[in-house]
Short mmCIF file of C-alpha atoms in Angstrom, two decimals:
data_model
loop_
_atom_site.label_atom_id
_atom_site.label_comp_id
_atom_site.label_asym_id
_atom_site.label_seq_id
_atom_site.Cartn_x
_atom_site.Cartn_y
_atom_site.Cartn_z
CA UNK A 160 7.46 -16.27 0.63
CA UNK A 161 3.98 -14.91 -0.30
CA UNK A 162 1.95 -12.24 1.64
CA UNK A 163 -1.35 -11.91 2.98
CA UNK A 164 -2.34 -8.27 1.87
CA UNK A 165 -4.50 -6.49 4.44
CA UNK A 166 -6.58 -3.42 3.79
CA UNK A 167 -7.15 -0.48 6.19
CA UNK A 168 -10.63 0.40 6.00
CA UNK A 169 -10.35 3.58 4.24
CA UNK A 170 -8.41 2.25 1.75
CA UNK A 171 -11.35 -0.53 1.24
CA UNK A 172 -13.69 2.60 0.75
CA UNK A 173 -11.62 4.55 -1.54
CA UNK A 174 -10.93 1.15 -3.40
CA UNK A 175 -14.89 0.59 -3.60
CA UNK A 176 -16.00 4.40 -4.63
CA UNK A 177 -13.94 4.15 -7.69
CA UNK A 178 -14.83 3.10 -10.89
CA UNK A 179 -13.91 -0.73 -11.39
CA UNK A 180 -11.42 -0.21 -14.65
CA UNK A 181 -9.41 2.14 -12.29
CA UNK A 182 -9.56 0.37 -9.24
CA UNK A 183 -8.52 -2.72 -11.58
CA UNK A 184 -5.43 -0.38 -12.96
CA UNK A 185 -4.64 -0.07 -9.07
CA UNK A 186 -4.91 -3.38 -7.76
CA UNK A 187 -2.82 -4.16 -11.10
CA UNK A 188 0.11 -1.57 -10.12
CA UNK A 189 0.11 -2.47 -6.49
CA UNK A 190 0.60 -6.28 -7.44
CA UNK A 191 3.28 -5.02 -10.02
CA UNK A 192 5.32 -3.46 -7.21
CA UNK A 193 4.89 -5.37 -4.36
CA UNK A 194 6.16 -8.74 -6.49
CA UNK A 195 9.16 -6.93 -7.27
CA UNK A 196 12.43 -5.01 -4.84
CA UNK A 197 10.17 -2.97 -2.90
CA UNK A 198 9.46 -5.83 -0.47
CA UNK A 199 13.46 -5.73 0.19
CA UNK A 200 13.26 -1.76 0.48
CA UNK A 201 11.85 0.31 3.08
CA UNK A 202 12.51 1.44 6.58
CA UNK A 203 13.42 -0.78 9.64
CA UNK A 204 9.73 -0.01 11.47
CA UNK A 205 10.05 -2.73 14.33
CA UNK A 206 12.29 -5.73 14.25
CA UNK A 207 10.36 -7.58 11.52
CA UNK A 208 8.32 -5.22 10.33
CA UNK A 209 9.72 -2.70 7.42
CA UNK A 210 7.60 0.01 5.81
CA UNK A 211 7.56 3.04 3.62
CA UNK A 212 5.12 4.79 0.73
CA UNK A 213 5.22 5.17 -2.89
CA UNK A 214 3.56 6.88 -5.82
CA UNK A 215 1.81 4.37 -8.29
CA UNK A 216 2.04 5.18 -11.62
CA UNK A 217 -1.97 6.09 -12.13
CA UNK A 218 -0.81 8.67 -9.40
CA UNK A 219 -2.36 6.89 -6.17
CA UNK A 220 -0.34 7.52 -3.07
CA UNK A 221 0.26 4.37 -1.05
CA UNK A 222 1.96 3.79 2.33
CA UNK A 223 2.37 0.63 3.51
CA UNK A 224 4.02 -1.85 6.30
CA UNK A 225 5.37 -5.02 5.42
CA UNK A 226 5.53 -7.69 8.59
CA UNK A 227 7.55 -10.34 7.79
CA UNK A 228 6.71 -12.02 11.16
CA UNK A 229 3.22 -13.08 10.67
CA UNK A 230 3.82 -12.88 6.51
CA UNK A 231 1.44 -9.75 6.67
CA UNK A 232 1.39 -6.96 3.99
CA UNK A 233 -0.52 -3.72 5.27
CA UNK A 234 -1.66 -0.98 3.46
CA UNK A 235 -2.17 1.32 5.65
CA UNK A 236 -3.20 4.54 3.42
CA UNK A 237 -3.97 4.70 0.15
CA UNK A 238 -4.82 8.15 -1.59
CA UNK A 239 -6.01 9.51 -4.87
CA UNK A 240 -4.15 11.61 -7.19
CA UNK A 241 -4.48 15.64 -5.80
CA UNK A 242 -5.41 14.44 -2.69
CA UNK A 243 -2.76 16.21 -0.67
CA UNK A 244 -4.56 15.49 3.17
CA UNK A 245 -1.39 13.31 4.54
CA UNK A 246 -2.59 11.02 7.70
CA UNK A 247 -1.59 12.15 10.84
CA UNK A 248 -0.04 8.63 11.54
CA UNK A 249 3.31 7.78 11.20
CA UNK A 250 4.87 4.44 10.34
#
């Protein structure tokens, strides 16, 4: 089954403000993963909706929610390396 991926808005920004060969290494990593297990991983969120987060290996933090339902992939946060501010929403 293939995914629509949907961006949160600050994770649009932080996408834009970097420079394009590493935002290319990111979009590149998240692809990577999200073809592979992780889409049968994560935590039961709602009854078709599973989600969890993840270190990339460029060091990017991502947390995501995956909603099988409507065939919707959500990235809900995605932070740069040493950024330690954590969002003060939960999955």
């Amino acid at each position: 089954m293939a995914f629509r991926l949907q961006l949160a808005p600050q994770t649009v920004g932080l996408l834009s403000s970097c420079q394009a060969a590493v935002r290319e290494r990111v979009l590149s990593e998240l692809g990577e993963v999200f073809s592979g297990p992780l889409l049968r991983a994560g935590k039961q969120v709602s009854e078709n909706t599973t989600g969890g987060d993840f270190t990339l290996p460029s060091g990017f933090h991502v947390r995501y929610a995956l909603d099988r339902g409507h065939g919707l992939l959500h990235l809900l946060e995605l932070r740069a390396p040493g950024d330690d501010t954590a969002s003060p929403q939960a999955l």
